[in-house]
PDB file of C-alpha atoms in Angstrom:
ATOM      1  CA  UNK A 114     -25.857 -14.650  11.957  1.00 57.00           C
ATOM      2  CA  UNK A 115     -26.311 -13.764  15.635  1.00 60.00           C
ATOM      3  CA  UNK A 116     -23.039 -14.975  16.672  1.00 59.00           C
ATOM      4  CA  UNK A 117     -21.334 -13.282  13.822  1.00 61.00           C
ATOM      5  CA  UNK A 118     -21.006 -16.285  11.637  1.00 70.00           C
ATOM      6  CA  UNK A 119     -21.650 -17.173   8.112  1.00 64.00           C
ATOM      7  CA  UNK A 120     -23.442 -20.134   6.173  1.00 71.00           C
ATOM      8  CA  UNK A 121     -21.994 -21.517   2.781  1.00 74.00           C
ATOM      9  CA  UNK A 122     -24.279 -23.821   0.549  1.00 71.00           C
ATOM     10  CA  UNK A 123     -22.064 -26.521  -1.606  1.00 74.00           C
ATOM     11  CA  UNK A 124     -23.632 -29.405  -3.145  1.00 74.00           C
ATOM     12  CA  UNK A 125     -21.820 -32.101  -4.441  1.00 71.00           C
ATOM     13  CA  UNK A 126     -21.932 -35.482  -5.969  1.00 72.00           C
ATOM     14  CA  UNK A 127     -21.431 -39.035  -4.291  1.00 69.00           C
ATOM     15  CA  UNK A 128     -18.522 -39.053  -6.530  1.00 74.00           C
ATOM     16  CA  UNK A 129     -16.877 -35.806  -5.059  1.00 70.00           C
ATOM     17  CA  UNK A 130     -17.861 -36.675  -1.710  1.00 68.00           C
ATOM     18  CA  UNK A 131     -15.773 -40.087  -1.918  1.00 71.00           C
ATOM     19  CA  UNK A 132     -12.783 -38.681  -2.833  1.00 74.00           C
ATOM     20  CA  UNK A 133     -10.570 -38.304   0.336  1.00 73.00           C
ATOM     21  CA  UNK A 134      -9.167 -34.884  -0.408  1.00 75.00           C
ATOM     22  CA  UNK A 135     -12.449 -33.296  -1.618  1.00 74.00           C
ATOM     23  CA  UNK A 136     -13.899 -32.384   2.564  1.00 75.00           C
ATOM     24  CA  UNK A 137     -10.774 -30.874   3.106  1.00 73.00           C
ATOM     25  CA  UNK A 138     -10.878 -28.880  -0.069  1.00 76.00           C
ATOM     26  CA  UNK A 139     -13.977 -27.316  -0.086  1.00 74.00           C
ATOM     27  CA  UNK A 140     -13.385 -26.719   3.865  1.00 73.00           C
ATOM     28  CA  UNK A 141     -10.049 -24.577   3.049  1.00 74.00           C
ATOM     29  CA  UNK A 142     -12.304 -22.951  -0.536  1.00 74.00           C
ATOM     30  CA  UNK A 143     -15.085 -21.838   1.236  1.00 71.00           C
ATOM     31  CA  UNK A 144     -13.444 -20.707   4.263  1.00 72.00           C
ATOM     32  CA  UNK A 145     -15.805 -23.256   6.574  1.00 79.00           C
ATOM     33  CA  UNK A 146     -14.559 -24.356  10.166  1.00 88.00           C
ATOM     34  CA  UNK A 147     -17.324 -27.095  10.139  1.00 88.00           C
ATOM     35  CA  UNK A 148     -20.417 -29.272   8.389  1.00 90.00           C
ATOM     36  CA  UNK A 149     -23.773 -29.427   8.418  1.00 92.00           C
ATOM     37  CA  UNK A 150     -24.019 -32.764   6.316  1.00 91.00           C
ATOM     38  CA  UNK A 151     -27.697 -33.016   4.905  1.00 89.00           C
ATOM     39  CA  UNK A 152     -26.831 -35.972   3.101  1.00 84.00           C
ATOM     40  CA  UNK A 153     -30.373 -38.765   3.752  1.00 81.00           C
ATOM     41  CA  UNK A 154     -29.524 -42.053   2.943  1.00 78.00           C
ATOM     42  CA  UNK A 155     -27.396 -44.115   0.448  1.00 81.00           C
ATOM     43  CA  UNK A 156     -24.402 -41.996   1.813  1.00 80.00           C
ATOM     44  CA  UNK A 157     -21.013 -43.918   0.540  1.00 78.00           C
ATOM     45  CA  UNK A 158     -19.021 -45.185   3.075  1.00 81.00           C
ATOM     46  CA  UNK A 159     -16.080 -43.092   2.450  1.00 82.00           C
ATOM     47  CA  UNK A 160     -18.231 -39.922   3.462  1.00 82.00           C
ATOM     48  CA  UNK A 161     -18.025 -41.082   6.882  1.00 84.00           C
ATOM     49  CA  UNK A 162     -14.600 -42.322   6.835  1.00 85.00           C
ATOM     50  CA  UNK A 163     -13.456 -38.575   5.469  1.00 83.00           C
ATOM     51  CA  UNK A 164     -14.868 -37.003   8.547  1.00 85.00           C
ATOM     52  CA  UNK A 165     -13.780 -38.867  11.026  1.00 85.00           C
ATOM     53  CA  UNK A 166     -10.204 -39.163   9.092  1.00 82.00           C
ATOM     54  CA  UNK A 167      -9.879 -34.906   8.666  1.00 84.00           C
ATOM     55  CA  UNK A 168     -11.425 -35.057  12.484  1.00 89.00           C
ATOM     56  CA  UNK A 169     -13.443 -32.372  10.826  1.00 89.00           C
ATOM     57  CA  UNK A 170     -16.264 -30.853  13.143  1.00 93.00           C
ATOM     58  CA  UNK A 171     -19.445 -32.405  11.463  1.00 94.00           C
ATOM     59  CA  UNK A 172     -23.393 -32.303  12.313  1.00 96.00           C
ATOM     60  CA  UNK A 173     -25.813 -34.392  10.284  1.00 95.00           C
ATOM     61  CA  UNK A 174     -29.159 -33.154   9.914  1.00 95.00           C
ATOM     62  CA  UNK A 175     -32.067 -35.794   8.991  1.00 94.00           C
ATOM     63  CA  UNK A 176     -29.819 -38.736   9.283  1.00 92.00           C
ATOM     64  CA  UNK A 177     -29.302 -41.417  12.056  1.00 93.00           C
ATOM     65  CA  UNK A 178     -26.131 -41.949  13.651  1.00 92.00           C
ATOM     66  CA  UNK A 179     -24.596 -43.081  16.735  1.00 94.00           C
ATOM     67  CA  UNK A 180     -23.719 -39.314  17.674  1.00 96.00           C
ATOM     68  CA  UNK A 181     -23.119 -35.760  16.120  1.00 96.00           C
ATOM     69  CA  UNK A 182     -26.411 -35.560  14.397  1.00 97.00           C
ATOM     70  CA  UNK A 183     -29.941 -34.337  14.485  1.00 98.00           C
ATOM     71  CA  UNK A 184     -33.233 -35.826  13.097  1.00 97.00           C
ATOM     72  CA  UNK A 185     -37.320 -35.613  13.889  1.00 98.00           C
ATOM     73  CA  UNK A 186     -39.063 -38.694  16.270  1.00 98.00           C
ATOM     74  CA  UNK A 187     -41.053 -40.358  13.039  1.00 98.00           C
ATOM     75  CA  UNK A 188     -42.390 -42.866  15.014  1.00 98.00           C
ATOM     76  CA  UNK A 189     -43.462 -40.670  17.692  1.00 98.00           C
ATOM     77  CA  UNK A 190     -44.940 -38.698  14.709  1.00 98.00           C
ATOM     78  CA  UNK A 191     -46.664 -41.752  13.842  1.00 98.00           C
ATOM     79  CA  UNK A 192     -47.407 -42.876  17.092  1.00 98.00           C
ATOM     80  CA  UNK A 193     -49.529 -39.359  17.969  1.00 97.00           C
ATOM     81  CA  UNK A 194     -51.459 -39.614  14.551  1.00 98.00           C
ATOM     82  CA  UNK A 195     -52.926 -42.818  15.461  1.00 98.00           C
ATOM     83  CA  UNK A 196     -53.356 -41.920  19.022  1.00 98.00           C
ATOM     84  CA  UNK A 197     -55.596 -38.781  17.613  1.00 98.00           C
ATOM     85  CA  UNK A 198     -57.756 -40.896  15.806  1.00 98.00           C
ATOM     86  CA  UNK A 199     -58.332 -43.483  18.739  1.00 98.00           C
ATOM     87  CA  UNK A 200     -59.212 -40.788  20.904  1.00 97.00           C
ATOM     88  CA  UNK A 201     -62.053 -39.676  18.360  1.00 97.00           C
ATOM     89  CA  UNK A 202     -63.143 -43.094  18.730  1.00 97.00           C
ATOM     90  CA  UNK A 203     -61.812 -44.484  15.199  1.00 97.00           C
ATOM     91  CA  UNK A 204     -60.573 -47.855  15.325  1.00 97.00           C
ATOM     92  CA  UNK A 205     -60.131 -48.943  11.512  1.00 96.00           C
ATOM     93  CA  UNK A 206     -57.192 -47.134  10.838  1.00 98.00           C
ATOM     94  CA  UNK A 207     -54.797 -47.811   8.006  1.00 97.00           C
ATOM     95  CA  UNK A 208     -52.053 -46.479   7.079  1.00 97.00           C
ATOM     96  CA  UNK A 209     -50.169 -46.020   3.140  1.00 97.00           C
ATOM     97  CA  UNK A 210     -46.737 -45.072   1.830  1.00 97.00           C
ATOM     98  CA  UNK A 211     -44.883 -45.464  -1.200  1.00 96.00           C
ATOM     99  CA  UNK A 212     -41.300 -47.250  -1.213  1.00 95.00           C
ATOM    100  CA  UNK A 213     -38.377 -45.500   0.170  1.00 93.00           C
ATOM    101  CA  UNK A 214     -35.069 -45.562   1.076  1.00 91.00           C
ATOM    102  CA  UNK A 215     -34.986 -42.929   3.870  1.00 94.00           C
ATOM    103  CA  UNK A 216     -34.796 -44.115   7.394  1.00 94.00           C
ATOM    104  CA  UNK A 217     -38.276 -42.137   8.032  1.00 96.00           C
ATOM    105  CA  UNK A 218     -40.110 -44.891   6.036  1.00 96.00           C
ATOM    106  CA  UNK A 219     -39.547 -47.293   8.256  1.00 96.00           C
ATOM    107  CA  UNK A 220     -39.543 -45.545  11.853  1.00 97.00           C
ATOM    108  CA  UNK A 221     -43.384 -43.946  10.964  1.00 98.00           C
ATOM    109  CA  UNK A 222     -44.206 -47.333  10.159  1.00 98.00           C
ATOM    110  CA  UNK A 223     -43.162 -49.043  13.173  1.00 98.00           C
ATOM    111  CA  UNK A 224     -44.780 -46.198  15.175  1.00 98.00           C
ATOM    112  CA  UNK A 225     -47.905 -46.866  13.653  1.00 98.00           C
ATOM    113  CA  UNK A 226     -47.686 -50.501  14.170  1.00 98.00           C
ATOM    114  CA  UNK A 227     -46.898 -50.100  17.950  1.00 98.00           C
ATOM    115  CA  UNK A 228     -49.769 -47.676  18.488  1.00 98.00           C
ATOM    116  CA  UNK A 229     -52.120 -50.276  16.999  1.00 98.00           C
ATOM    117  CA  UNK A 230     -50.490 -52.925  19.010  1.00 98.00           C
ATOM    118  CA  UNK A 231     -51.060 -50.772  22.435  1.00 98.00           C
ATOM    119  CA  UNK A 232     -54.790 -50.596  21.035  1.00 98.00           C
ATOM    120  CA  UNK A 233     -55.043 -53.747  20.574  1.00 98.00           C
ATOM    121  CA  UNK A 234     -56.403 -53.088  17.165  1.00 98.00           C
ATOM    122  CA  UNK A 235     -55.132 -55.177  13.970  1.00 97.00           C
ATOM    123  CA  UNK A 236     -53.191 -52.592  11.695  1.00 97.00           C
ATOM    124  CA  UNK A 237     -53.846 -52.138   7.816  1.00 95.00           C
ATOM    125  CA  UNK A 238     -50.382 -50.990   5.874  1.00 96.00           C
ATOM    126  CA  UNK A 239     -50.530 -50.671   2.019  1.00 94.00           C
ATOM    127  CA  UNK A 240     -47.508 -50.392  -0.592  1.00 95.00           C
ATOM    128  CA  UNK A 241     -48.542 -47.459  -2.497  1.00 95.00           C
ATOM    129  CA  UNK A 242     -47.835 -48.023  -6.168  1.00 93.00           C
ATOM    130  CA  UNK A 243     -48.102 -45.632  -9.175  1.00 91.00           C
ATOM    131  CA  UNK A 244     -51.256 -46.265 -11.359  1.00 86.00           C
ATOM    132  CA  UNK A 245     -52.973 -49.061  -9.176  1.00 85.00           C
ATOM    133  CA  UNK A 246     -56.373 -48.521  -6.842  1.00 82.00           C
ATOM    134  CA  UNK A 247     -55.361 -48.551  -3.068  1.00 83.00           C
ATOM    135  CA  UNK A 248     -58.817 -49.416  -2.613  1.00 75.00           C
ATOM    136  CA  UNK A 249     -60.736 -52.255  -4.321  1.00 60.00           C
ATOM    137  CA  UNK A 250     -64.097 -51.718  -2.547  1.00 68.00           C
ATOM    138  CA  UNK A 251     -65.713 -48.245  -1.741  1.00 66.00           C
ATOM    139  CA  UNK A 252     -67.033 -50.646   1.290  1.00 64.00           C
ATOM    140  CA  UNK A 253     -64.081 -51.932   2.224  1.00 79.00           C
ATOM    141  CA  UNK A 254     -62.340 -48.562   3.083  1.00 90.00           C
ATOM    142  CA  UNK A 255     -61.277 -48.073   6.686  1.00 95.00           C
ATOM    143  CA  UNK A 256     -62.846 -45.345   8.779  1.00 96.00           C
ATOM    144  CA  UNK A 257     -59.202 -43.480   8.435  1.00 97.00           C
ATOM    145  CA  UNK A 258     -55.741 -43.116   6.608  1.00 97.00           C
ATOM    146  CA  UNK A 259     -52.848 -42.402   7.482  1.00 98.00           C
ATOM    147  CA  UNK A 260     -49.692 -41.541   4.983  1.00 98.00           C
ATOM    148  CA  UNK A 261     -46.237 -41.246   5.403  1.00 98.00           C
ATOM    149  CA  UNK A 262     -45.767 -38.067   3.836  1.00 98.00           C
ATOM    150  CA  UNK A 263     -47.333 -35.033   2.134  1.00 97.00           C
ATOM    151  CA  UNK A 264     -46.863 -37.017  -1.551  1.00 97.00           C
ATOM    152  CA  UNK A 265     -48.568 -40.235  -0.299  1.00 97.00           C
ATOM    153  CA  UNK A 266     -51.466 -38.238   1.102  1.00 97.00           C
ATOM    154  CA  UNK A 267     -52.010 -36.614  -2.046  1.00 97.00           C
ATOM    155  CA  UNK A 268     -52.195 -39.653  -4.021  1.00 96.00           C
ATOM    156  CA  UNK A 269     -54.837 -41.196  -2.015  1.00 96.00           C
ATOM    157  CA  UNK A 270     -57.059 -38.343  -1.748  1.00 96.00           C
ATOM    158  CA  UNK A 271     -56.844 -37.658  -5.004  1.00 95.00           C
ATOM    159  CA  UNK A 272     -57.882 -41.224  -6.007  1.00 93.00           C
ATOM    160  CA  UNK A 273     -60.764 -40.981  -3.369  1.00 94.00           C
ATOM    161  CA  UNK A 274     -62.435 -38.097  -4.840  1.00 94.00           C
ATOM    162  CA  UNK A 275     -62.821 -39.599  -8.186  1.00 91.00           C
ATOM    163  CA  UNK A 276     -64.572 -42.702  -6.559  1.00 90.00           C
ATOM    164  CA  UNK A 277     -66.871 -40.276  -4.584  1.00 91.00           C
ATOM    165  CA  UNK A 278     -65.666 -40.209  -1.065  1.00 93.00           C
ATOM    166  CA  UNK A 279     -64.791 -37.126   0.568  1.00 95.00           C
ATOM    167  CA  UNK A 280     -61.551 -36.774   2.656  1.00 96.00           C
ATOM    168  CA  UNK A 281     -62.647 -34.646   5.733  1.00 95.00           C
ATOM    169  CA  UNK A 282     -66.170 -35.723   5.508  1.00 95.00           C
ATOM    170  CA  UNK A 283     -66.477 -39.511   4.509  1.00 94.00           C
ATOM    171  CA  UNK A 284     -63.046 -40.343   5.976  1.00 96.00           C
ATOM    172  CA  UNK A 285     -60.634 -39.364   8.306  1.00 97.00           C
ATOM    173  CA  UNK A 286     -56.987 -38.720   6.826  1.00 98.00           C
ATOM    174  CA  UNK A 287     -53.828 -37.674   8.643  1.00 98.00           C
ATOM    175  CA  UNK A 288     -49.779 -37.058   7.710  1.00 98.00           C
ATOM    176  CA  UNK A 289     -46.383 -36.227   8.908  1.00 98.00           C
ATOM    177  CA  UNK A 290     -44.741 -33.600   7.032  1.00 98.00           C
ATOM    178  CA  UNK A 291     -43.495 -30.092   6.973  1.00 96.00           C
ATOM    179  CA  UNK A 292     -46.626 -27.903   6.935  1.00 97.00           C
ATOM    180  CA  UNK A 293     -49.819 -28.908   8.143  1.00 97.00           C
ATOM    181  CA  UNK A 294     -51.674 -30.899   4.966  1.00 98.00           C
ATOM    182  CA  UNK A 295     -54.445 -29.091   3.079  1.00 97.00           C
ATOM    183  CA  UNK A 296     -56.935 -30.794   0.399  1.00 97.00           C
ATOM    184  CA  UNK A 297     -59.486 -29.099  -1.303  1.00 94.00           C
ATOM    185  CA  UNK A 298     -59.080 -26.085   0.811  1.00 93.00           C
ATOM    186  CA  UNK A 299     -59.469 -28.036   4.119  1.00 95.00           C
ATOM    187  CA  UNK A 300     -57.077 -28.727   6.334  1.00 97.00           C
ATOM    188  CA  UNK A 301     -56.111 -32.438   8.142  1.00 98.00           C
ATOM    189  CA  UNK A 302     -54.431 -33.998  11.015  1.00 98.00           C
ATOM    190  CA  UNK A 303     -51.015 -33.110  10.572  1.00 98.00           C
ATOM    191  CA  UNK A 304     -47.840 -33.769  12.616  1.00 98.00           C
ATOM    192  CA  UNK A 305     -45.321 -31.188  11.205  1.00 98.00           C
ATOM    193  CA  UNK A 306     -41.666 -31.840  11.761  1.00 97.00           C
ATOM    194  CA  UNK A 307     -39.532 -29.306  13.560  1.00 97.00           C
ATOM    195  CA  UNK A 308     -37.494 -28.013  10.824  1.00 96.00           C
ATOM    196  CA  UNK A 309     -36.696 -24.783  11.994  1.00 96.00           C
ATOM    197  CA  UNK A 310     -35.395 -26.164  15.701  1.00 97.00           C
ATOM    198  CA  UNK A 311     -33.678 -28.883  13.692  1.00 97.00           C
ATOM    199  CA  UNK A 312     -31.444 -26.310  12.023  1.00 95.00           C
ATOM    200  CA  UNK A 313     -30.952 -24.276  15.072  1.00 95.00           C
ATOM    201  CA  UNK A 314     -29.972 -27.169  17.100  1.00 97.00           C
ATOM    202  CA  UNK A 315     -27.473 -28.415  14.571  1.00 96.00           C
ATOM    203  CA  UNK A 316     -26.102 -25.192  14.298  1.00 94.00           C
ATOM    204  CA  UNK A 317     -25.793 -24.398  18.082  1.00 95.00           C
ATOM    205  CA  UNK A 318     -23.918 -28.355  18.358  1.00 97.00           C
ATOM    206  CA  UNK A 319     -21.731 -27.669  15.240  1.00 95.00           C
ATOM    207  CA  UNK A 320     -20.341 -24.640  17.386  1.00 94.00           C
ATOM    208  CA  UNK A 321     -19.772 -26.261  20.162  1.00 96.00           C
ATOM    209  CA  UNK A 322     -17.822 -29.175  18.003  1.00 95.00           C
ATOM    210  CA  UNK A 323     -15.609 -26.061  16.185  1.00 94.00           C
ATOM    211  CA  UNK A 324     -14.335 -24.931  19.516  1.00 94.00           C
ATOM    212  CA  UNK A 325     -14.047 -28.670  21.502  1.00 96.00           C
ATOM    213  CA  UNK A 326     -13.054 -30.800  19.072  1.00 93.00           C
ATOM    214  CA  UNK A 327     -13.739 -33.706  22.119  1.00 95.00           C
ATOM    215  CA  UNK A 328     -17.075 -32.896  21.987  1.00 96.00           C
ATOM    216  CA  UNK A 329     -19.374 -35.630  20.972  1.00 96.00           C
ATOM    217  CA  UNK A 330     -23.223 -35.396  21.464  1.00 97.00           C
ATOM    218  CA  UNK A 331     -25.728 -38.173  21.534  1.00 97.00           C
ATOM    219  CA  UNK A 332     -28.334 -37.601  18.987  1.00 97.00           C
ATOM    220  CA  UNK A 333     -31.032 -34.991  18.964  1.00 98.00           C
ATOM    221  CA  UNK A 334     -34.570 -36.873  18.457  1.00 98.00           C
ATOM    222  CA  UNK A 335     -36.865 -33.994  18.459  1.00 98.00           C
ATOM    223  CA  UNK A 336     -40.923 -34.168  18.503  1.00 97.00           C
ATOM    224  CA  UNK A 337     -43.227 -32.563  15.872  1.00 97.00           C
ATOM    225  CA  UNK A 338     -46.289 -30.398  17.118  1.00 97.00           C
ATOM    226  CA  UNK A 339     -49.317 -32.099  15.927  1.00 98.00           C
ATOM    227  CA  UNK A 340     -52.255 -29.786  14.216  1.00 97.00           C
ATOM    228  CA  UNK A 341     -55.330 -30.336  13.492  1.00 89.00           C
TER     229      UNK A 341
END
């Protein structure tokens, strides 16, 4: 908008997307000179190939690739969530997420892991699953959780309530996600992800890629603000 320029919005399926002429098509329809490809994970090979193929100016947001894109540190994320707690001298620290597919499922993980490694502290991960306890024992629970996402979060604290325990006041819980996390009208340790200078810095790369078509960035890892 500041630079005089206009944003069009077209979804399409994994079918349309594999089709070789359908890039260029919707390019030359909507009048685009570029992408912004929010396209996550399972993304068909041929996607790829298109872009590269049409040389068309591309950006992808949330996804990891050797270059042209732009996606939040989750490990970091991770990392600083268990760092907060260790600094409030918690040491039983576990951490919970459901299955995914997302690369984000695994990086928070791993950032979690190599915090507790630094610590020297053993780490706790758990395999959310719909319909089953997370915790056996109300004396087996560890002083705090950590989830990979807002949804995770939820589930837990939810389940803890109804077994008596108190997020906030019987145990410490913490997130990554896009606002800062609020339960019961309180709110916890968040880390939220930098949407707003994700978009801006995809948008401010994808212009530079319209008028160099050479141009080839290294990724853009950028670092949530942690709130609590």
């Amino acid at each position: 908008k500041e630079a005089g320029d206009y944003l069009s919005i077209v979804r399409l399926s994994d079918e349309d997307l594999s089709q070789s002429e359908t890039i260029p098509n919707v390019l030359s329809r909507v009048y685009a000179d570029g992408l912004l490809v929010n396209y996550n994970y399972d993304v068909p090979h041929e996607v790829q190939e298109n872009i590269v193929h049409y040389r068309v100016p591309a950006i992808w947001i949330n996804s990891v690739h050797m270059s042209k894109c732009v996606f939040p540190d989750d490990a970091d994320a991770a990392n600083r969530l268990v760092d907060h707690f260790l600094s409030a001298g918690k040491r039983r620290i576990a951490y919970v997420a459901f299955p995914g597919k997302h690369y984000s499922v695994t990086r928070r993980r791993e950032g979690y892991l190599q915090a507790m490694a630094a610590a020297g502290l053993p780490p706790l991960c758990i395999d959310l699953k719909l319909g089953q306890p997370v915790f056996l024992k109300k004396d087996a629970l560890p002083e705090v959780i950590l989830a990979y996402a807002t949804k995770d979060l939820q589930y837990v604290c939810d389940e803890l309530v109804l077994r008596g325990v108190l997020p906030g006041r019987d145990i410490q819980v913490g997130t990554i996600a896009d606002v800062p996390f609020l339960f019961l009208g309180q709110k916890h340790p968040t880390v939220v992800l930098p949407q707003y200078k994700i978009g801006v810095t995809a948008v401010h790369e994808l212009m530079k890629c319209i008028a160099d078509a050479s141009y080839c960035p290294s990724p853009f890892v950028l670092r949530g603000k942690l709130q609590s």
